[in-house]
Amino acid sequence: MKNQLPELRKAHGWSQGALAQELGVSRQTVNALEKGRYDPSLPLAFKIARLFSLKIEDVFNDEESD
Amino acid sequence: MKNNVVLSLSLICGFLVILGLSYFTGNIIGTTEAHLENQDRGIFLDLLRPLGLLLFFVVAGYGLYRLNKSGIDQQRGIFIRYGALLFGGILCSIVYATWQIRGVSLWLIPLAALVAGCCWLVFRPSKEGEATDLQDLLMGDMSDPKQRNIMIRTLIALVPHMWLASLVLENTMTPVSLGDGLVQAELLTIAAIIGFLVTLFWLLYECKLFFELDEYIKQIYAGPLLLGLIVAIILLLLNDLAVRYFALEGVTLYWKYMSTWLVTGLLMMVAAIRGVAEEAP
Protein backbone atom coordinates (compact mmCIF):
# COMPACT_ATOMS: atom_id res chain seq x y z
CA MET A 1 0.00 0.00 0.00
CA LYS A 2 1.36 3.42 -0.94
CA ASN A 3 0.97 6.42 1.31
CA GLN A 4 1.55 10.15 1.43
CA LEU A 5 3.10 10.05 4.86
CA PRO A 6 6.59 11.37 3.96
CA GLU A 7 5.12 14.33 2.05
CA LEU A 8 2.61 15.13 4.77
CA ARG A 9 5.24 14.85 7.46
CA LYS A 10 7.66 17.12 5.61
CA ALA A 11 4.89 19.65 4.92
CA HIS A 12 4.41 19.90 8.69
CA GLY A 13 8.16 20.17 9.23
CA TRP A 14 8.27 17.09 11.41
CA SER A 15 11.03 14.54 11.71
CA GLN A 16 10.12 10.88 11.80
CA GLY A 17 10.73 10.95 15.53
CA ALA A 18 8.43 13.93 16.00
CA LEU A 19 5.67 12.28 13.99
CA ALA A 20 6.12 9.09 15.98
CA GLN A 21 5.69 11.08 19.15
CA GLU A 22 2.50 12.71 17.83
CA LEU A 23 1.12 9.28 16.96
CA GLY A 24 2.33 7.57 20.10
CA VAL A 25 4.30 4.94 18.20
CA SER A 26 7.98 4.18 17.73
CA ARG A 27 10.16 5.88 15.14
CA GLN A 28 10.75 2.47 13.60
CA THR A 29 7.02 2.23 12.89
CA VAL A 30 6.95 5.57 11.08
CA ASN A 31 10.00 4.57 9.04
CA ALA A 32 8.41 1.24 8.09
CA LEU A 33 5.14 2.97 7.17
CA GLU A 34 6.89 5.54 5.00
CA LYS A 35 8.92 2.90 3.19
CA GLY A 36 5.74 0.90 2.56
CA ARG A 37 7.03 -2.11 4.45
CA TYR A 38 4.24 -2.07 6.95
CA ASP A 39 0.52 -1.49 6.64
CA PRO A 40 -0.92 0.09 9.78
CA SER A 41 -3.80 -1.28 11.78
CA LEU A 42 -7.14 0.45 11.28
CA PRO A 43 -6.92 2.41 14.56
CA LEU A 44 -3.45 3.67 13.65
CA ALA A 45 -4.55 4.57 10.13
CA PHE A 46 -7.43 6.60 11.58
CA LYS A 47 -5.06 8.26 14.00
CA ILE A 48 -2.72 9.27 11.19
CA ALA A 49 -5.56 10.61 9.04
CA ARG A 50 -7.01 12.52 11.97
CA LEU A 51 -3.63 14.05 12.78
CA PHE A 52 -3.39 15.53 9.31
CA SER A 53 -7.13 16.35 9.19
CA LEU A 54 -7.57 14.13 6.15
CA LYS A 55 -9.56 11.05 5.17
CA ILE A 56 -7.81 7.70 5.33
CA GLU A 57 -7.94 7.33 1.55
CA ASP A 58 -6.19 10.67 1.20
CA VAL A 59 -3.26 9.34 3.17
CA PHE A 60 -3.20 5.70 2.08
CA ASN A 61 -3.61 4.54 -1.47
CA ASP A 62 -4.47 0.96 -2.23
CA GLU A 63 -2.67 0.34 -5.54
CA GLU A 64 -4.85 -2.62 -6.48
CA SER A 65 -7.94 -0.43 -6.71
CA ASP A 66 -6.27 1.89 -9.20
CA MET B 1 22.03 -13.36 -3.50
CA LYS B 2 19.39 -11.13 -2.00
CA ASN B 3 20.61 -8.39 0.25
CA ASN B 4 18.57 -9.45 3.23
CA VAL B 5 19.89 -13.00 2.95
CA VAL B 6 23.48 -11.75 2.84
CA LEU B 7 22.89 -9.43 5.74
CA SER B 8 21.19 -12.14 7.78
CA LEU B 9 23.97 -14.60 7.03
CA SER B 10 26.70 -12.16 7.94
CA LEU B 11 25.00 -11.33 11.22
CA ILE B 12 24.44 -14.98 11.98
CA CYS B 13 28.12 -15.57 11.35
CA GLY B 14 29.01 -12.62 13.51
CA PHE B 15 26.91 -14.02 16.29
CA LEU B 16 28.41 -17.44 15.84
CA VAL B 17 31.77 -15.82 16.37
CA ILE B 18 30.49 -14.37 19.61
CA LEU B 19 29.03 -17.70 20.65
CA GLY B 20 32.22 -19.47 19.66
CA LEU B 21 34.35 -17.01 21.56
CA SER B 22 32.20 -17.21 24.62
CA TYR B 23 32.54 -20.96 24.55
CA PHE B 24 36.21 -20.79 23.67
CA THR B 25 37.16 -18.32 26.36
CA GLY B 26 34.78 -20.00 28.77
CA ASN B 27 36.59 -23.27 28.43
CA ILE B 28 40.07 -21.88 28.33
CA ILE B 29 39.83 -19.27 31.03
CA GLY B 30 36.75 -20.08 33.02
CA THR B 31 36.07 -22.42 35.81
CA THR B 32 36.24 -25.39 33.50
CA GLU B 33 40.01 -25.30 33.31
CA ALA B 34 40.30 -28.24 35.62
CA HIS B 35 38.11 -30.33 33.37
CA LEU B 36 40.16 -29.52 30.32
CA GLU B 37 43.41 -30.35 32.04
CA ASN B 38 42.16 -33.83 32.69
CA GLN B 39 41.15 -34.44 29.12
CA ASP B 40 43.06 -35.85 26.24
CA ARG B 41 41.22 -34.08 23.46
CA GLY B 42 43.67 -34.77 20.67
CA ILE B 43 45.03 -32.48 18.00
CA PHE B 44 41.79 -32.53 15.98
CA LEU B 45 39.81 -30.64 18.57
CA ASP B 46 42.69 -28.32 19.33
CA LEU B 47 42.70 -27.29 15.69
CA LEU B 48 38.96 -27.33 15.18
CA ARG B 49 38.13 -24.38 17.38
CA PRO B 50 40.60 -21.81 16.02
CA LEU B 51 39.83 -22.98 12.50
CA GLY B 52 36.13 -22.65 13.15
CA LEU B 53 36.62 -19.16 14.50
CA LEU B 54 38.75 -18.22 11.52
CA LEU B 55 36.03 -19.51 9.21
CA PHE B 56 33.41 -17.44 11.01
CA PHE B 57 35.56 -14.32 10.71
CA VAL B 58 36.10 -14.92 7.01
CA VAL B 59 32.42 -15.56 6.25
CA ALA B 60 31.23 -12.65 8.37
CA GLY B 61 33.82 -10.39 6.76
CA TYR B 62 32.78 -11.53 3.29
CA GLY B 63 29.13 -10.92 4.13
CA LEU B 64 29.88 -7.37 5.23
CA TYR B 65 32.02 -6.77 2.15
CA ARG B 66 29.22 -7.96 -0.12
CA LEU B 67 26.75 -5.76 1.69
CA ASN B 68 28.93 -2.74 1.29
CA LYS B 69 29.07 -3.38 -2.43
CA SER B 70 25.40 -4.26 -2.79
CA GLY B 71 24.10 -0.72 -2.29
CA ILE B 72 21.28 -1.76 0.00
CA ASP B 73 21.54 1.72 1.44
CA GLN B 74 22.88 4.85 -0.13
CA GLN B 75 25.18 5.57 2.74
CA ARG B 76 28.03 3.43 1.61
CA GLY B 77 30.66 2.73 4.16
CA ILE B 78 28.11 2.30 6.87
CA PHE B 79 28.55 -1.45 6.67
CA ILE B 80 32.24 -1.03 7.23
CA ARG B 81 31.44 0.87 10.40
CA TYR B 82 28.96 -1.76 11.38
CA GLY B 83 31.53 -4.46 10.73
CA ALA B 84 34.10 -2.53 12.72
CA LEU B 85 31.60 -2.38 15.57
CA LEU B 86 31.00 -6.08 15.42
CA PHE B 87 34.64 -7.01 15.32
CA GLY B 88 35.56 -4.28 17.80
CA GLY B 89 33.02 -5.69 20.20
CA ILE B 90 34.42 -9.16 19.78
CA LEU B 91 37.95 -7.94 20.40
CA CYS B 92 36.72 -6.16 23.51
CA SER B 93 35.18 -9.41 24.61
CA ILE B 94 38.44 -11.29 24.21
CA VAL B 95 40.35 -8.67 26.17
CA TYR B 96 37.68 -8.62 28.85
CA ALA B 97 37.43 -12.38 29.10
CA THR B 98 41.18 -12.68 29.34
CA TRP B 99 41.19 -10.09 32.04
CA GLN B 100 38.45 -11.51 34.13
CA ILE B 101 39.19 -15.00 35.18
CA ARG B 102 35.54 -15.67 35.86
CA GLY B 103 33.94 -12.99 33.78
CA VAL B 104 33.43 -15.28 30.85
CA SER B 105 30.22 -13.72 29.67
CA LEU B 106 30.48 -10.32 31.25
CA TRP B 107 31.98 -9.12 27.99
CA LEU B 108 28.39 -8.78 26.86
CA ILE B 109 28.19 -5.60 28.87
CA PRO B 110 30.95 -3.58 27.18
CA LEU B 111 29.77 -5.01 23.88
CA ALA B 112 26.20 -3.88 24.50
CA ALA B 113 27.40 -0.43 25.61
CA LEU B 114 29.57 -0.16 22.53
CA VAL B 115 26.78 -1.14 20.15
CA ALA B 116 24.19 1.06 21.85
CA GLY B 117 26.47 4.10 21.92
CA CYS B 118 27.60 3.72 18.33
CA CYS B 119 24.02 3.00 17.26
CA TRP B 120 23.13 6.44 18.47
CA LEU B 121 26.23 8.11 17.02
CA VAL B 122 26.62 6.41 13.67
CA PHE B 123 23.05 5.65 12.71
CA ARG B 124 21.45 8.86 13.92
CA PRO B 125 18.80 10.36 11.64
CA SER B 126 19.64 12.82 8.88
CA LYS B 127 19.17 16.58 9.27
CA GLU B 128 15.67 16.22 7.87
CA GLY B 129 14.89 13.79 10.62
CA GLU B 130 14.75 10.72 8.43
CA ALA B 131 16.22 7.62 9.90
CA THR B 132 18.28 5.30 7.74
CA ASP B 133 17.08 1.75 7.28
CA LEU B 134 20.23 0.61 8.97
CA GLN B 135 19.29 2.49 12.08
CA ASP B 136 16.51 -0.03 12.50
CA LEU B 137 18.83 -2.98 12.15
CA LEU B 138 20.01 -2.62 15.68
CA MET B 139 17.23 -3.15 18.09
CA GLY B 140 16.11 -0.03 19.81
CA ASP B 141 16.20 3.65 18.98
CA MET B 142 18.44 5.58 21.34
CA SER B 143 16.87 8.89 20.35
CA ASP B 144 13.50 7.75 21.69
CA PRO B 145 13.44 8.39 25.46
CA LYS B 146 11.11 5.44 26.04
CA GLN B 147 13.34 2.99 24.23
CA ARG B 148 16.52 4.54 25.57
CA ASN B 149 15.30 4.13 29.15
CA ILE B 150 14.40 0.51 28.52
CA MET B 151 17.87 -0.14 27.12
CA ILE B 152 19.65 1.63 29.96
CA ARG B 153 17.59 -0.22 32.56
CA THR B 154 18.26 -3.50 30.76
CA LEU B 155 21.97 -2.80 30.83
CA ILE B 156 21.79 -1.99 34.54
CA ALA B 157 19.86 -5.20 35.24
CA LEU B 158 22.26 -7.20 33.10
CA VAL B 159 25.31 -6.43 35.23
CA PRO B 160 24.18 -8.05 38.49
CA HIS B 161 22.26 -10.71 36.60
CA MET B 162 25.26 -12.01 34.69
CA TRP B 163 27.34 -12.02 37.83
CA LEU B 164 24.69 -13.74 39.91
CA ALA B 165 23.96 -16.19 37.10
CA SER B 166 27.57 -17.29 37.06
CA LEU B 167 27.47 -17.73 40.83
CA VAL B 168 24.15 -19.51 41.04
CA LEU B 169 24.25 -21.69 37.95
CA GLU B 170 27.79 -22.87 38.49
CA ASN B 171 27.02 -23.32 42.15
CA THR B 172 30.32 -21.84 43.24
CA MET B 173 29.15 -18.88 45.26
CA THR B 174 29.86 -20.45 48.65
CA PRO B 175 31.52 -23.60 49.85
CA VAL B 176 28.19 -25.01 50.98
CA SER B 177 25.03 -25.99 49.18
CA LEU B 178 21.42 -25.83 50.27
CA GLY B 179 20.64 -28.35 52.93
CA ASP B 180 24.03 -28.21 54.64
CA GLY B 181 22.62 -26.44 57.65
CA LEU B 182 21.57 -22.92 58.41
CA VAL B 183 24.85 -21.06 58.41
CA GLN B 184 25.75 -17.65 57.11
CA ALA B 185 27.11 -19.09 53.90
CA GLU B 186 23.77 -20.68 53.19
CA LEU B 187 22.03 -17.36 53.66
CA LEU B 188 24.37 -15.90 51.10
CA THR B 189 23.43 -18.71 48.75
CA ILE B 190 19.75 -17.96 49.21
CA ALA B 191 20.39 -14.23 48.72
CA ALA B 192 22.24 -14.95 45.48
CA ILE B 193 19.40 -17.14 44.19
CA ILE B 194 16.83 -14.49 45.08
CA GLY B 195 18.98 -11.82 43.43
CA PHE B 196 19.31 -13.98 40.34
CA LEU B 197 15.56 -14.49 40.10
CA VAL B 198 14.73 -10.84 40.79
CA THR B 199 17.11 -9.60 38.11
CA LEU B 200 15.82 -12.28 35.72
CA PHE B 201 12.24 -11.09 36.17
CA TRP B 202 13.42 -7.52 35.85
CA LEU B 203 15.03 -8.35 32.50
CA LEU B 204 11.92 -10.18 31.32
CA TYR B 205 9.80 -7.21 32.36
CA GLU B 206 11.98 -4.86 30.32
CA CYS B 207 11.64 -7.23 27.34
CA LYS B 208 7.86 -7.07 27.80
CA LEU B 209 7.95 -3.27 27.86
CA PHE B 210 9.96 -3.20 24.64
CA PHE B 211 7.69 -5.76 23.03
CA GLU B 212 4.64 -3.67 23.88
CA LEU B 213 6.02 -0.40 22.52
CA ASP B 214 3.67 -0.51 19.54
CA GLU B 215 2.02 -2.75 16.97
CA TYR B 216 4.89 -2.79 14.47
CA ILE B 217 7.48 -3.87 17.02
CA LYS B 218 5.07 -6.49 18.31
CA GLN B 219 4.57 -7.87 14.83
CA ILE B 220 8.27 -7.93 14.04
CA TYR B 221 9.43 -9.58 17.23
CA ALA B 222 6.54 -11.90 18.18
CA GLY B 223 7.62 -14.75 15.91
CA PRO B 224 11.33 -14.63 16.76
CA LEU B 225 10.62 -14.59 20.48
CA LEU B 226 8.57 -17.77 20.20
CA LEU B 227 11.12 -19.29 17.87
CA GLY B 228 13.85 -18.27 20.31
CA LEU B 229 12.14 -20.26 23.01
CA ILE B 230 11.89 -23.34 20.81
CA VAL B 231 15.48 -23.01 19.66
CA ALA B 232 16.63 -22.59 23.24
CA ILE B 233 15.03 -25.91 24.16
CA ILE B 234 16.56 -27.62 21.13
CA LEU B 235 19.89 -26.06 22.00
CA LEU B 236 19.76 -27.45 25.50
CA LEU B 237 19.17 -30.92 24.07
CA LEU B 238 21.87 -30.56 21.43
CA ASN B 239 24.25 -29.20 23.99
CA ASP B 240 24.19 -32.44 25.91
CA LEU B 241 24.87 -34.33 22.70
CA ALA B 242 27.78 -32.03 21.89
CA VAL B 243 29.20 -32.53 25.36
CA ARG B 244 29.21 -36.26 24.82
CA TYR B 245 30.48 -36.12 21.24
CA PHE B 246 33.35 -33.74 21.83
CA ALA B 247 33.93 -34.85 25.39
CA LEU B 248 33.66 -31.25 26.53
CA GLU B 249 32.98 -31.74 30.19
CA GLY B 250 33.32 -28.04 30.76
CA VAL B 251 29.98 -27.10 29.22
CA THR B 252 28.18 -25.78 32.22
CA LEU B 253 24.61 -24.90 32.97
CA TYR B 254 25.76 -21.29 32.92
CA TRP B 255 26.90 -21.61 29.33
CA LYS B 256 23.59 -23.21 28.34
CA TYR B 257 21.75 -20.37 30.03
CA MET B 258 23.86 -17.77 28.27
CA SER B 259 23.42 -19.42 24.89
CA THR B 260 19.65 -19.24 25.34
CA TRP B 261 19.85 -15.46 25.63
CA LEU B 262 22.29 -15.17 22.77
CA VAL B 263 20.21 -17.27 20.39
CA THR B 264 17.07 -15.33 21.23
CA GLY B 265 18.94 -12.06 20.61
CA LEU B 266 20.24 -13.37 17.32
CA LEU B 267 16.78 -14.34 16.14
CA MET B 268 15.43 -10.93 17.06
CA MET B 269 18.18 -9.23 15.09
CA VAL B 270 17.48 -11.41 12.08
CA ALA B 271 13.81 -10.48 12.40
CA ALA B 272 14.72 -6.80 12.43
CA ILE B 273 16.82 -7.31 9.31
CA ARG B 274 14.01 -9.06 7.53
CA GLY B 275 11.73 -6.19 8.46
CA VAL B 276 14.22 -3.62 7.20
CA ALA B 277 15.76 -5.30 4.20
CA GLU B 278 12.53 -6.38 2.55
CA GLU B 279 12.06 -4.41 -0.59
CA ALA B 280 9.13 -2.07 -0.61
CA PRO B 281 6.43 -3.00 -3.13
Coordinates of C-alpha atoms in Angstrom, one line a residue:
Chain A
M1 CA 0.0 0.0 0.0
K2 CA 1.4 3.4 -0.9
N3 CA 1.0 6.4 1.3
Q4 CA 1.5 10.2 1.4
L5 CA 3.1 10.0 4.9
P6 CA 6.6 11.4 4.0
E7 CA 5.1 14.3 2.1
L8 CA 2.6 15.1 4.8
R9 CA 5.2 14.9 7.5
K10 CA 7.7 17.1 5.6
A11 CA 4.9 19.6 4.9
H12 CA 4.4 19.9 8.7
G13 CA 8.2 20.2 9.2
W14 CA 8.3 17.1 11.4
S15 CA 11.0 14.5 11.7
Q16 CA 10.1 10.9 11.8
G17 CA 10.7 11.0 15.5
A18 CA 8.4 13.9 16.0
L19 CA 5.7 12.3 14.0
A20 CA 6.1 9.1 16.0
Q21 CA 5.7 11.1 19.2
E22 CA 2.5 12.7 17.8
L23 CA 1.1 9.3 17.0
G24 CA 2.3 7.6 20.1
V25 CA 4.3 4.9 18.2
S26 CA 8.0 4.2 17.7
R27 CA 10.2 5.9 15.1
Q28 CA 10.7 2.5 13.6
T29 CA 7.0 2.2 12.9
V30 CA 7.0 5.6 11.1
N31 CA 10.0 4.6 9.0
A32 CA 8.4 1.2 8.1
L33 CA 5.1 3.0 7.2
E34 CA 6.9 5.5 5.0
K35 CA 8.9 2.9 3.2
G36 CA 5.7 0.9 2.6
R37 CA 7.0 -2.1 4.5
Y38 CA 4.2 -2.1 7.0
D39 CA 0.5 -1.5 6.6
P40 CA -0.9 0.1 9.8
S41 CA -3.8 -1.3 11.8
L42 CA -7.1 0.4 11.3
P43 CA -6.9 2.4 14.6
L44 CA -3.4 3.7 13.7
A45 CA -4.5 4.6 10.1
F46 CA -7.4 6.6 11.6
K47 CA -5.1 8.3 14.0
I48 CA -2.7 9.3 11.2
A49 CA -5.6 10.6 9.0
R50 CA -7.0 12.5 12.0
L51 CA -3.6 14.0 12.8
F52 CA -3.4 15.5 9.3
S53 CA -7.1 16.3 9.2
L54 CA -7.6 14.1 6.1
K55 CA -9.6 11.1 5.2
I56 CA -7.8 7.7 5.3
E57 CA -7.9 7.3 1.6
D58 CA -6.2 10.7 1.2
V59 CA -3.3 9.3 3.2
F60 CA -3.2 5.7 2.1
N61 CA -3.6 4.5 -1.5
D62 CA -4.5 1.0 -2.2
E63 CA -2.7 0.3 -5.5
E64 CA -4.8 -2.6 -6.5
S65 CA -7.9 -0.4 -6.7
D66 CA -6.3 1.9 -9.2
Chain B
M1 CA 22.0 -13.4 -3.5
K2 CA 19.4 -11.1 -2.0
N3 CA 20.6 -8.4 0.3
N4 CA 18.6 -9.4 3.2
V5 CA 19.9 -13.0 2.9
V6 CA 23.5 -11.7 2.8
L7 CA 22.9 -9.4 5.7
S8 CA 21.2 -12.1 7.8
L9 CA 24.0 -14.6 7.0
S10 CA 26.7 -12.2 7.9
L11 CA 25.0 -11.3 11.2
I12 CA 24.4 -15.0 12.0
C13 CA 28.1 -15.6 11.3
G14 CA 29.0 -12.6 13.5
F15 CA 26.9 -14.0 16.3
L16 CA 28.4 -17.4 15.8
V17 CA 31.8 -15.8 16.4
I18 CA 30.5 -14.4 19.6
L19 CA 29.0 -17.7 20.6
G20 CA 32.2 -19.5 19.7
L21 CA 34.3 -17.0 21.6
S22 CA 32.2 -17.2 24.6
Y23 CA 32.5 -21.0 24.6
F24 CA 36.2 -20.8 23.7
T25 CA 37.2 -18.3 26.4
G26 CA 34.8 -20.0 28.8
N27 CA 36.6 -23.3 28.4
I28 CA 40.1 -21.9 28.3
I29 CA 39.8 -19.3 31.0
G30 CA 36.8 -20.1 33.0
T31 CA 36.1 -22.4 35.8
T32 CA 36.2 -25.4 33.5
E33 CA 40.0 -25.3 33.3
A34 CA 40.3 -28.2 35.6
H35 CA 38.1 -30.3 33.4
L36 CA 40.2 -29.5 30.3
E37 CA 43.4 -30.3 32.0
N38 CA 42.2 -33.8 32.7
Q39 CA 41.1 -34.4 29.1
D40 CA 43.1 -35.9 26.2
R41 CA 41.2 -34.1 23.5
G42 CA 43.7 -34.8 20.7
I43 CA 45.0 -32.5 18.0
F44 CA 41.8 -32.5 16.0
L45 CA 39.8 -30.6 18.6
D46 CA 42.7 -28.3 19.3
L47 CA 42.7 -27.3 15.7
L48 CA 39.0 -27.3 15.2
R49 CA 38.1 -24.4 17.4
P50 CA 40.6 -21.8 16.0
L51 CA 39.8 -23.0 12.5
G52 CA 36.1 -22.7 13.1
L53 CA 36.6 -19.2 14.5
L54 CA 38.8 -18.2 11.5
L55 CA 36.0 -19.5 9.2
F56 CA 33.4 -17.4 11.0
F57 CA 35.6 -14.3 10.7
V58 CA 36.1 -14.9 7.0
V59 CA 32.4 -15.6 6.3
A60 CA 31.2 -12.6 8.4
G61 CA 33.8 -10.4 6.8
Y62 CA 32.8 -11.5 3.3
G63 CA 29.1 -10.9 4.1
L64 CA 29.9 -7.4 5.2
Y65 CA 32.0 -6.8 2.2
R66 CA 29.2 -8.0 -0.1
L67 CA 26.7 -5.8 1.7
N68 CA 28.9 -2.7 1.3
K69 CA 29.1 -3.4 -2.4
S70 CA 25.4 -4.3 -2.8
G71 CA 24.1 -0.7 -2.3
I72 CA 21.3 -1.8 0.0
D73 CA 21.5 1.7 1.4
Q74 CA 22.9 4.9 -0.1
Q75 CA 25.2 5.6 2.7
R76 CA 28.0 3.4 1.6
G77 CA 30.7 2.7 4.2
I78 CA 28.1 2.3 6.9
F79 CA 28.5 -1.5 6.7
I80 CA 32.2 -1.0 7.2
R81 CA 31.4 0.9 10.4
Y82 CA 29.0 -1.8 11.4
G83 CA 31.5 -4.5 10.7
A84 CA 34.1 -2.5 12.7
L85 CA 31.6 -2.4 15.6
L86 CA 31.0 -6.1 15.4
F87 CA 34.6 -7.0 15.3
G88 CA 35.6 -4.3 17.8
G89 CA 33.0 -5.7 20.2
I90 CA 34.4 -9.2 19.8
L91 CA 38.0 -7.9 20.4
C92 CA 36.7 -6.2 23.5
S93 CA 35.2 -9.4 24.6
I94 CA 38.4 -11.3 24.2
V95 CA 40.3 -8.7 26.2
Y96 CA 37.7 -8.6 28.8
A97 CA 37.4 -12.4 29.1
T98 CA 41.2 -12.7 29.3
W99 CA 41.2 -10.1 32.0
Q100 CA 38.5 -11.5 34.1
I101 CA 39.2 -15.0 35.2
R102 CA 35.5 -15.7 35.9
G103 CA 33.9 -13.0 33.8
V104 CA 33.4 -15.3 30.8
S105 CA 30.2 -13.7 29.7
L106 CA 30.5 -10.3 31.2
W107 CA 32.0 -9.1 28.0
L108 CA 28.4 -8.8 26.9
I109 CA 28.2 -5.6 28.9
P110 CA 31.0 -3.6 27.2
L111 CA 29.8 -5.0 23.9
A112 CA 26.2 -3.9 24.5
A113 CA 27.4 -0.4 25.6
L114 CA 29.6 -0.2 22.5
V115 CA 26.8 -1.1 20.2
A116 CA 24.2 1.1 21.9
G117 CA 26.5 4.1 21.9
C118 CA 27.6 3.7 18.3
C119 CA 24.0 3.0 17.3
W120 CA 23.1 6.4 18.5
L121 CA 26.2 8.1 17.0
V122 CA 26.6 6.4 13.7
F123 CA 23.1 5.6 12.7
R124 CA 21.5 8.9 13.9
P125 CA 18.8 10.4 11.6
S126 CA 19.6 12.8 8.9
K127 CA 19.2 16.6 9.3
E128 CA 15.7 16.2 7.9
G129 CA 14.9 13.8 10.6
E130 CA 14.7 10.7 8.4
A131 CA 16.2 7.6 9.9
T132 CA 18.3 5.3 7.7
D133 CA 17.1 1.8 7.3
L134 CA 20.2 0.6 9.0
Q135 CA 19.3 2.5 12.1
D136 CA 16.5 0.0 12.5
L137 CA 18.8 -3.0 12.1
L138 CA 20.0 -2.6 15.7
M139 CA 17.2 -3.2 18.1
G140 CA 16.1 0.0 19.8
D141 CA 16.2 3.7 19.0
M142 CA 18.4 5.6 21.3
S143 CA 16.9 8.9 20.4
D144 CA 13.5 7.7 21.7
P145 CA 13.4 8.4 25.5
K146 CA 11.1 5.4 26.0
Q147 CA 13.3 3.0 24.2
R148 CA 16.5 4.5 25.6
N149 CA 15.3 4.1 29.2
I150 CA 14.4 0.5 28.5
M151 CA 17.9 -0.1 27.1
I152 CA 19.6 1.6 30.0
R153 CA 17.6 -0.2 32.6
T154 CA 18.3 -3.5 30.8
L155 CA 22.0 -2.8 30.8
I156 CA 21.8 -2.0 34.5
A157 CA 19.9 -5.2 35.2
L158 CA 22.3 -7.2 33.1
V159 CA 25.3 -6.4 35.2
P160 CA 24.2 -8.0 38.5
H161 CA 22.3 -10.7 36.6
M162 CA 25.3 -12.0 34.7
W163 CA 27.3 -12.0 37.8
L164 CA 24.7 -13.7 39.9
A165 CA 24.0 -16.2 37.1
S166 CA 27.6 -17.3 37.1
L167 CA 27.5 -17.7 40.8
V168 CA 24.2 -19.5 41.0
L169 CA 24.2 -21.7 38.0
E170 CA 27.8 -22.9 38.5
N171 CA 27.0 -23.3 42.2
T172 CA 30.3 -21.8 43.2
M173 CA 29.2 -18.9 45.3
T174 CA 29.9 -20.5 48.6
P175 CA 31.5 -23.6 49.8
V176 CA 28.2 -25.0 51.0
S177 CA 25.0 -26.0 49.2
L178 CA 21.4 -25.8 50.3
G179 CA 20.6 -28.3 52.9
D180 CA 24.0 -28.2 54.6
G181 CA 22.6 -26.4 57.6
L182 CA 21.6 -22.9 58.4
V183 CA 24.9 -21.1 58.4
Q184 CA 25.7 -17.6 57.1
A185 CA 27.1 -19.1 53.9
E186 CA 23.8 -20.7 53.2
L187 CA 22.0 -17.4 53.7
L188 CA 24.4 -15.9 51.1
T189 CA 23.4 -18.7 48.7
I190 CA 19.8 -18.0 49.2
A191 CA 20.4 -14.2 48.7
A192 CA 22.2 -14.9 45.5
I193 CA 19.4 -17.1 44.2
I194 CA 16.8 -14.5 45.1
G195 CA 19.0 -11.8 43.4
F196 CA 19.3 -14.0 40.3
L197 CA 15.6 -14.5 40.1
V198 CA 14.7 -10.8 40.8
T199 CA 17.1 -9.6 38.1
L200 CA 15.8 -12.3 35.7
F201 CA 12.2 -11.1 36.2
W202 CA 13.4 -7.5 35.9
L203 CA 15.0 -8.3 32.5
L204 CA 11.9 -10.2 31.3
Y205 CA 9.8 -7.2 32.4
E206 CA 12.0 -4.9 30.3
C207 CA 11.6 -7.2 27.3
K208 CA 7.9 -7.1 27.8
L209 CA 8.0 -3.3 27.9
F210 CA 10.0 -3.2 24.6
F211 CA 7.7 -5.8 23.0
E212 CA 4.6 -3.7 23.9
L213 CA 6.0 -0.4 22.5
D214 CA 3.7 -0.5 19.5
E215 CA 2.0 -2.7 17.0
Y216 CA 4.9 -2.8 14.5
I217 CA 7.5 -3.9 17.0
K218 CA 5.1 -6.5 18.3
Q219 CA 4.6 -7.9 14.8
I220 CA 8.3 -7.9 14.0
Y221 CA 9.4 -9.6 17.2
A222 CA 6.5 -11.9 18.2
G223 CA 7.6 -14.8 15.9
P224 CA 11.3 -14.6 16.8
L225 CA 10.6 -14.6 20.5
L226 CA 8.6 -17.8 20.2
L227 CA 11.1 -19.3 17.9
G228 CA 13.9 -18.3 20.3
L229 CA 12.1 -20.3 23.0
I230 CA 11.9 -23.3 20.8
V231 CA 15.5 -23.0 19.7
A232 CA 16.6 -22.6 23.2
I233 CA 15.0 -25.9 24.2
I234 CA 16.6 -27.6 21.1
L235 CA 19.9 -26.1 22.0
L236 CA 19.8 -27.5 25.5
L237 CA 19.2 -30.9 24.1
L238 CA 21.9 -30.6 21.4
N239 CA 24.2 -29.2 24.0
D240 CA 24.2 -32.4 25.9
L241 CA 24.9 -34.3 22.7
A242 CA 27.8 -32.0 21.9
V243 CA 29.2 -32.5 25.4
R244 CA 29.2 -36.3 24.8
Y245 CA 30.5 -36.1 21.2
F246 CA 33.4 -33.7 21.8
A247 CA 33.9 -34.9 25.4
L248 CA 33.7 -31.3 26.5
E249 CA 33.0 -31.7 30.2
G250 CA 33.3 -28.0 30.8
V251 CA 30.0 -27.1 29.2
T252 CA 28.2 -25.8 32.2
L253 CA 24.6 -24.9 33.0
Y254 CA 25.8 -21.3 32.9
W255 CA 26.9 -21.6 29.3
K256 CA 23.6 -23.2 28.3
Y257 CA 21.8 -20.4 30.0
M258 CA 23.9 -17.8 28.3
S259 CA 23.4 -19.4 24.9
T260 CA 19.7 -19.2 25.3
W261 CA 19.9 -15.5 25.6
L262 CA 22.3 -15.2 22.8
V263 CA 20.2 -17.3 20.4
T264 CA 17.1 -15.3 21.2
G265 CA 18.9 -12.1 20.6
L266 CA 20.2 -13.4 17.3
L267 CA 16.8 -14.3 16.1
M268 CA 15.4 -10.9 17.1
M269 CA 18.2 -9.2 15.1
V270 CA 17.5 -11.4 12.1
A271 CA 13.8 -10.5 12.4
A272 CA 14.7 -6.8 12.4
I273 CA 16.8 -7.3 9.3
R274 CA 14.0 -9.1 7.5
G275 CA 11.7 -6.2 8.5
V276 CA 14.2 -3.6 7.2
A277 CA 15.8 -5.3 4.2
E278 CA 12.5 -6.4 2.6
E279 CA 12.1 -4.4 -0.6
A280 CA 9.1 -2.1 -0.6
P281 CA 6.4 -3.0 -3.1

